[in-house]
Structures are given as structure tokens and as C-alpha cells.
Amino acid sequence: MEIPTSKEDAPTKHIFILSGQSNMSGRGGVTKHHHWDGVVPPECHPNPSILRLSATLRWEPAREPLHADIDAKKVCGVGPGMSFSNAMRERAGLVGLVPCAVGGTAIKEWARGEHLYESMVGRARESVKGGGEIRALLWYQGESDTLHQHDAESYQVNMERFINNVREDLGLPSLPIIQVAISSGDEKYMEKVREAQFRINLPNVVCIDAKGLPLKEDNLHLTTEAQVRLGHMLADSYLTNFCTATPSSSSFT
């Protein structure tokens, strides 16, 4: 189902880019046999006010799994995007999600000129063509950079370059970025990556911590329950740090 995108037909879309690797694309409810159990918590239910940009660049009603046609080589389940959006609806009105996350990807694969980066930027540009404003980039990535010392040690530089490039290429120099500090990965260098994530000190960049959220038996991916909680944490972070509207208003910064 394609959604009308003319400014006359629809309220302003508040657009959020979802990017990173598997814990953003979502593995909640995916079994060890690589099947999704199909369980959608109430916090993640579809709503007419929540849309997603499909792989074919069409706005459509958003539903789990949000990244099914984006992270298409893996089995996707519940991620944080729908619980985030449902928590944002009352304030935002119409939420537009741009799923871009792909599992098993390192930060160097998101460098300017690489396929993942260019696809994300292209999708973000396409998302505003029918009206709407990009409000933030939600980023959860870094587990793949815990495998080697060099990757962990260069994470901060690579992430700061990524942020600066995204802002420049989208023409949004103050684009809010909410990154999630990883809670899993190779224990040898996981803390180095986490430290790098917390050290990033750029304007309009905040970091929330996934540590302590329940992990599946693979000790890598967040459970469905954890993804619901993470979505609420992301919404709280956005509203606290970047939304100056009064409770009765739907206008954002």
C-alpha cells in the first residue's frame, strides 16, 4: 500500500533514520534455527501514524519486522524502531521511519563512498521528497568492531567522520544523532569500543547505554523485551535532548 505524500494530503512527517547493524535492524524473537517467532508486543503494534520507507522507496504502513527488505540476507525480528515510534506518536503526529541497518557490518563499511553509506544517504534524501523533515539519526553499531584491536582503537575517529559526513551530505549540519553504546561483542575489545562511543563529543550527539538490557542465548542480540525498552530509551533521549515543544504541541525543534 503506497501512502500519499503530497503536503496537502498529509501532516508533516517527522522522519527518523534507523541505521547500524543487527541490533538496530532487530533480532528480537528470531530463534537459533533462524526463524522469527512472529510475536509483536503491544508497544510495537502498527499504527496509521507510523510509516516506513520501503526498499523500493515507497512510504507504507510500518510493521515488524521493519528491516525485512533492507537487512534481507538475514532473518529479522523485533528491533527498537516500532516501540520508539509508538512512544513518539503523541508528540510527533506522523512518524516516518527510514530503515537502513544491516547486520554484521563494521564502521568502515559505513564510510563515505561505501555501498551502505551511499544507500543510507540516498534513502534519507528520498524520504523528504514528498514532504517531511529528518529529525534524527538513530545509530546502533559497533559489535563488529570489537573483534580486532585496530578497529576498536580507530572507532572514535571513524564514527566522528561518519557523523560529519552524514551531516554534510544531507545538508543538515546540526542533525541530532542518538547512538547506542553496545552491550555485546568480543569481550577482548568491547570496552574499547564502548569507551570510544562515550568519548564522542560533537554537538547534538548523545549516547544511551544498552548495557544491562537482556540478551538472547547467543549473548549478542537483544531480546524482544529488550528491544521494546531500547525503543523507549531512544524516544526519551530524543524528547529530552532535542524536542522543545510543550506537552500539548506537536512542533519539534
Coordinates of C-alpha atoms in Angstrom, one line a residue:
M1 CA 0.0 0.0 0.0
E2 CA 1.5 3.3 -1.1
I3 CA 0.9 6.3 1.1
P4 CA 0.0 9.8 -0.5
T5 CA 3.0 12.1 0.1
S6 CA 1.6 15.4 -1.1
K7 CA 1.9 18.2 1.5
E8 CA -1.8 18.9 1.1
D9 CA -2.9 15.4 1.9
A10 CA -0.8 14.6 4.9
P11 CA 0.6 16.3 8.0
T12 CA 4.3 16.8 8.3
K13 CA 6.3 13.6 8.6
H14 CA 8.8 13.6 11.3
I15 CA 11.5 11.4 9.8
F16 CA 14.0 9.2 11.7
I17 CA 16.8 7.2 10.1
L18 CA 17.4 3.8 11.7
S19 CA 20.9 2.6 11.0
G20 CA 23.8 0.4 12.2
Q21 CA 23.9 -3.3 12.4
S22 CA 21.8 -6.3 13.6
N23 CA 20.6 -4.9 17.0
M24 CA 19.1 -1.9 15.1
S25 CA 17.6 -4.0 12.3
G26 CA 16.3 -6.3 15.0
R27 CA 16.7 -10.0 16.0
G28 CA 14.1 -10.0 18.8
G29 CA 12.2 -13.2 18.6
V30 CA 14.5 -14.8 16.0
T31 CA 15.2 -18.4 17.1
K32 CA 18.5 -20.3 17.0
H33 CA 17.0 -22.0 13.9
H34 CA 16.8 -18.7 12.2
H35 CA 13.0 -18.3 12.2
W36 CA 11.1 -15.3 13.6
D37 CA 8.5 -16.3 16.2
G38 CA 6.1 -13.6 14.9
V39 CA 5.4 -12.2 18.4
V40 CA 4.8 -8.5 18.3
P41 CA 4.4 -6.8 21.7
P42 CA 1.6 -4.2 22.1
E43 CA 4.3 -1.5 22.2
C44 CA 5.3 -2.5 18.7
H45 CA 1.9 -2.8 17.1
P46 CA 1.3 -0.9 13.8
N47 CA -0.5 2.4 13.8
P48 CA -1.7 4.6 10.9
S49 CA 0.6 7.4 12.1
I50 CA 3.7 5.3 11.7
L51 CA 5.1 4.8 8.1
R52 CA 8.3 3.3 6.8
L53 CA 10.2 3.9 3.6
S54 CA 10.4 0.5 1.8
A55 CA 13.4 -0.8 -0.1
T56 CA 11.6 0.4 -3.3
L57 CA 11.4 3.9 -1.8
R58 CA 7.7 3.9 -1.2
W59 CA 6.0 5.1 2.0
E60 CA 3.9 2.3 3.5
P61 CA 2.4 1.4 6.9
A62 CA 5.2 0.3 9.2
R63 CA 5.1 -3.0 10.9
E64 CA 7.5 -5.6 12.3
P65 CA 10.0 -6.7 11.1
L66 CA 10.9 -3.2 10.0
H67 CA 14.1 -4.2 8.2
A68 CA 12.9 -7.3 6.5
D69 CA 13.5 -5.9 3.0
I70 CA 16.7 -4.0 4.0
D71 CA 18.7 -6.5 6.0
A72 CA 17.4 -9.0 3.6
K73 CA 20.1 -11.6 3.8
K74 CA 19.3 -12.3 7.4
V75 CA 16.2 -13.2 9.3
C76 CA 14.9 -10.0 11.0
G77 CA 12.7 -9.8 14.0
V78 CA 11.7 -7.1 16.5
G79 CA 14.0 -4.1 16.7
P80 CA 13.7 -0.7 18.6
G81 CA 12.0 1.2 15.8
M82 CA 8.3 0.5 16.4
S83 CA 8.4 0.9 20.2
F84 CA 10.3 4.2 19.6
S85 CA 7.7 5.4 17.1
N86 CA 4.7 4.4 19.3
A87 CA 6.3 6.3 22.1
M88 CA 6.8 9.3 19.8
R89 CA 3.4 9.4 18.2
E90 CA 1.6 11.6 20.7
R91 CA 4.3 14.3 20.3
A92 CA 5.2 13.8 16.6
G93 CA 1.8 13.1 15.0
L94 CA 3.1 11.4 11.9
V95 CA 6.4 9.4 12.2
G96 CA 8.3 8.3 9.1
L97 CA 11.0 5.6 9.6
V98 CA 13.9 5.1 7.1
P99 CA 15.3 1.6 7.9
C100 CA 18.9 1.3 6.8
A101 CA 20.6 -1.1 9.3
V102 CA 22.4 -4.2 8.0
G103 CA 23.7 -7.0 10.4
G104 CA 27.3 -7.9 10.8
T105 CA 28.7 -4.6 9.4
A106 CA 31.7 -2.7 10.8
I107 CA 32.1 1.1 10.9
K108 CA 34.5 1.1 8.0
E109 CA 31.7 -0.3 5.8
W110 CA 29.7 2.8 6.6
A111 CA 32.4 5.2 5.3
R112 CA 31.5 7.7 2.7
G113 CA 31.7 6.1 -0.8
E114 CA 30.9 2.6 0.5
H115 CA 27.6 1.0 -0.6
L116 CA 25.9 1.0 2.8
Y117 CA 26.7 4.7 3.4
E118 CA 25.6 5.8 0.0
S119 CA 22.4 3.7 0.2
M120 CA 21.6 5.3 3.6
V121 CA 22.2 8.8 2.4
G122 CA 20.2 8.2 -0.8
R123 CA 17.3 6.8 1.1
A124 CA 17.4 9.7 3.5
R125 CA 17.3 12.2 0.6
E126 CA 14.4 10.3 -1.0
S127 CA 12.4 10.3 2.3
V128 CA 11.9 14.1 2.2
K129 CA 10.9 14.5 -1.4
G130 CA 7.2 14.2 -0.7
G131 CA 7.4 16.5 2.4
G132 CA 8.6 15.9 5.9
E133 CA 11.8 16.7 7.9
I134 CA 14.6 14.4 9.0
R135 CA 14.6 14.8 12.8
A136 CA 17.4 12.4 13.9
L137 CA 19.6 9.5 13.0
L138 CA 19.3 6.6 15.5
W139 CA 22.5 4.5 15.4
Y140 CA 23.3 1.2 17.0
Q141 CA 26.5 -0.4 15.7
G142 CA 29.9 -1.4 16.9
E143 CA 29.8 -5.1 17.8
S144 CA 31.7 -6.0 14.6
D145 CA 34.5 -3.6 15.7
T146 CA 35.2 -5.5 18.9
L147 CA 37.0 -8.3 17.0
H148 CA 40.3 -6.6 16.3
Q149 CA 42.4 -4.1 18.2
H150 CA 42.9 -1.7 15.3
D151 CA 39.2 -1.5 14.6
A152 CA 38.4 -0.8 18.3
E153 CA 41.1 1.8 18.6
S154 CA 40.1 3.7 15.5
Y155 CA 36.4 3.6 16.2
Q156 CA 36.1 7.1 17.6
V157 CA 37.8 8.7 14.6
N158 CA 35.7 6.7 12.2
M159 CA 32.5 7.4 14.0
E160 CA 33.1 11.1 14.2
R161 CA 34.0 11.2 10.5
F162 CA 30.8 9.3 9.7
I163 CA 28.7 11.8 11.7
N164 CA 30.4 14.8 10.0
N165 CA 29.9 13.2 6.5
V166 CA 26.3 12.4 7.0
R167 CA 25.5 15.9 8.2
E168 CA 27.4 17.4 5.3
D169 CA 25.9 15.1 2.6
L170 CA 22.3 15.7 3.9
G171 CA 22.8 19.4 4.3
L172 CA 21.9 19.1 8.0
P173 CA 24.9 20.4 10.0
S174 CA 23.0 20.1 13.3
L175 CA 21.3 16.8 12.6
P176 CA 20.7 15.1 16.0
I177 CA 22.4 11.7 16.4
I178 CA 21.5 9.3 19.1
Q179 CA 24.0 6.4 19.3
V180 CA 23.5 3.3 21.4
A181 CA 26.6 2.1 23.3
I182 CA 27.0 -1.6 22.6
S183 CA 26.3 -4.2 25.3
S184 CA 27.8 -7.2 23.4
G185 CA 30.5 -8.3 21.1
D186 CA 34.0 -9.8 21.6
E187 CA 34.9 -9.2 25.2
K188 CA 38.5 -8.5 24.4
Y189 CA 37.8 -5.1 22.8
M190 CA 34.2 -4.4 23.7
E191 CA 35.1 -1.9 26.4
K192 CA 37.4 -0.1 24.0
V193 CA 34.5 0.4 21.6
R194 CA 32.2 1.5 24.4
E195 CA 34.7 4.0 25.7
A196 CA 35.1 5.4 22.1
Q197 CA 31.3 5.8 21.9
F198 CA 31.1 7.7 25.1
R199 CA 34.1 9.9 24.2
I200 CA 32.5 11.3 21.1
N201 CA 32.0 15.0 21.9
L202 CA 30.2 16.6 18.9
P203 CA 27.3 19.0 19.1
N204 CA 23.8 17.3 19.1
V205 CA 25.3 13.8 19.6
V206 CA 24.1 11.9 22.6
C207 CA 24.8 8.3 23.7
I208 CA 22.4 6.0 25.5
D209 CA 23.7 2.7 27.1
A210 CA 22.3 -0.7 26.1
K211 CA 24.4 -2.4 28.8
G212 CA 22.1 -4.4 31.2
L213 CA 19.4 -5.0 28.6
P214 CA 18.6 -8.7 28.3
L215 CA 20.4 -10.6 25.6
K216 CA 19.3 -13.7 23.8
E217 CA 21.1 -17.0 24.4
D218 CA 23.6 -16.1 21.7
N219 CA 24.9 -13.3 24.1
L220 CA 24.9 -10.9 21.1
H221 CA 21.4 -9.9 20.2
L222 CA 18.8 -8.1 22.3
T223 CA 15.6 -10.0 23.2
T224 CA 12.2 -8.7 22.1
E225 CA 11.6 -7.3 25.6
A226 CA 15.0 -5.5 25.5
Q227 CA 14.2 -4.0 22.1
V228 CA 10.9 -2.6 23.4
R229 CA 12.8 -1.0 26.3
L230 CA 15.5 0.3 24.0
G231 CA 12.9 2.0 21.8
H232 CA 11.5 3.8 24.8
M233 CA 15.0 4.8 25.8
L234 CA 15.6 6.3 22.3
A235 CA 12.3 8.2 22.5
D236 CA 13.1 9.5 25.9
S237 CA 16.5 10.6 24.8
Y238 CA 15.1 12.4 21.7
L239 CA 12.4 14.2 23.6
T240 CA 14.7 15.2 26.4
N241 CA 17.6 16.4 24.3
F242 CA 16.1 17.6 21.1
C243 CA 12.4 18.4 21.5
T244 CA 11.5 21.8 23.0
A245 CA 7.7 21.5 22.3
T246 CA 5.2 21.8 25.1
P247 CA 3.3 18.6 26.0
S248 CA 0.3 19.8 24.0
S249 CA 2.3 20.7 20.9
S250 CA 3.5 18.6 18.1
S251 CA 6.1 21.0 16.9
F252 CA 9.7 19.9 17.2
T253 CA 13.0 21.8 17.2

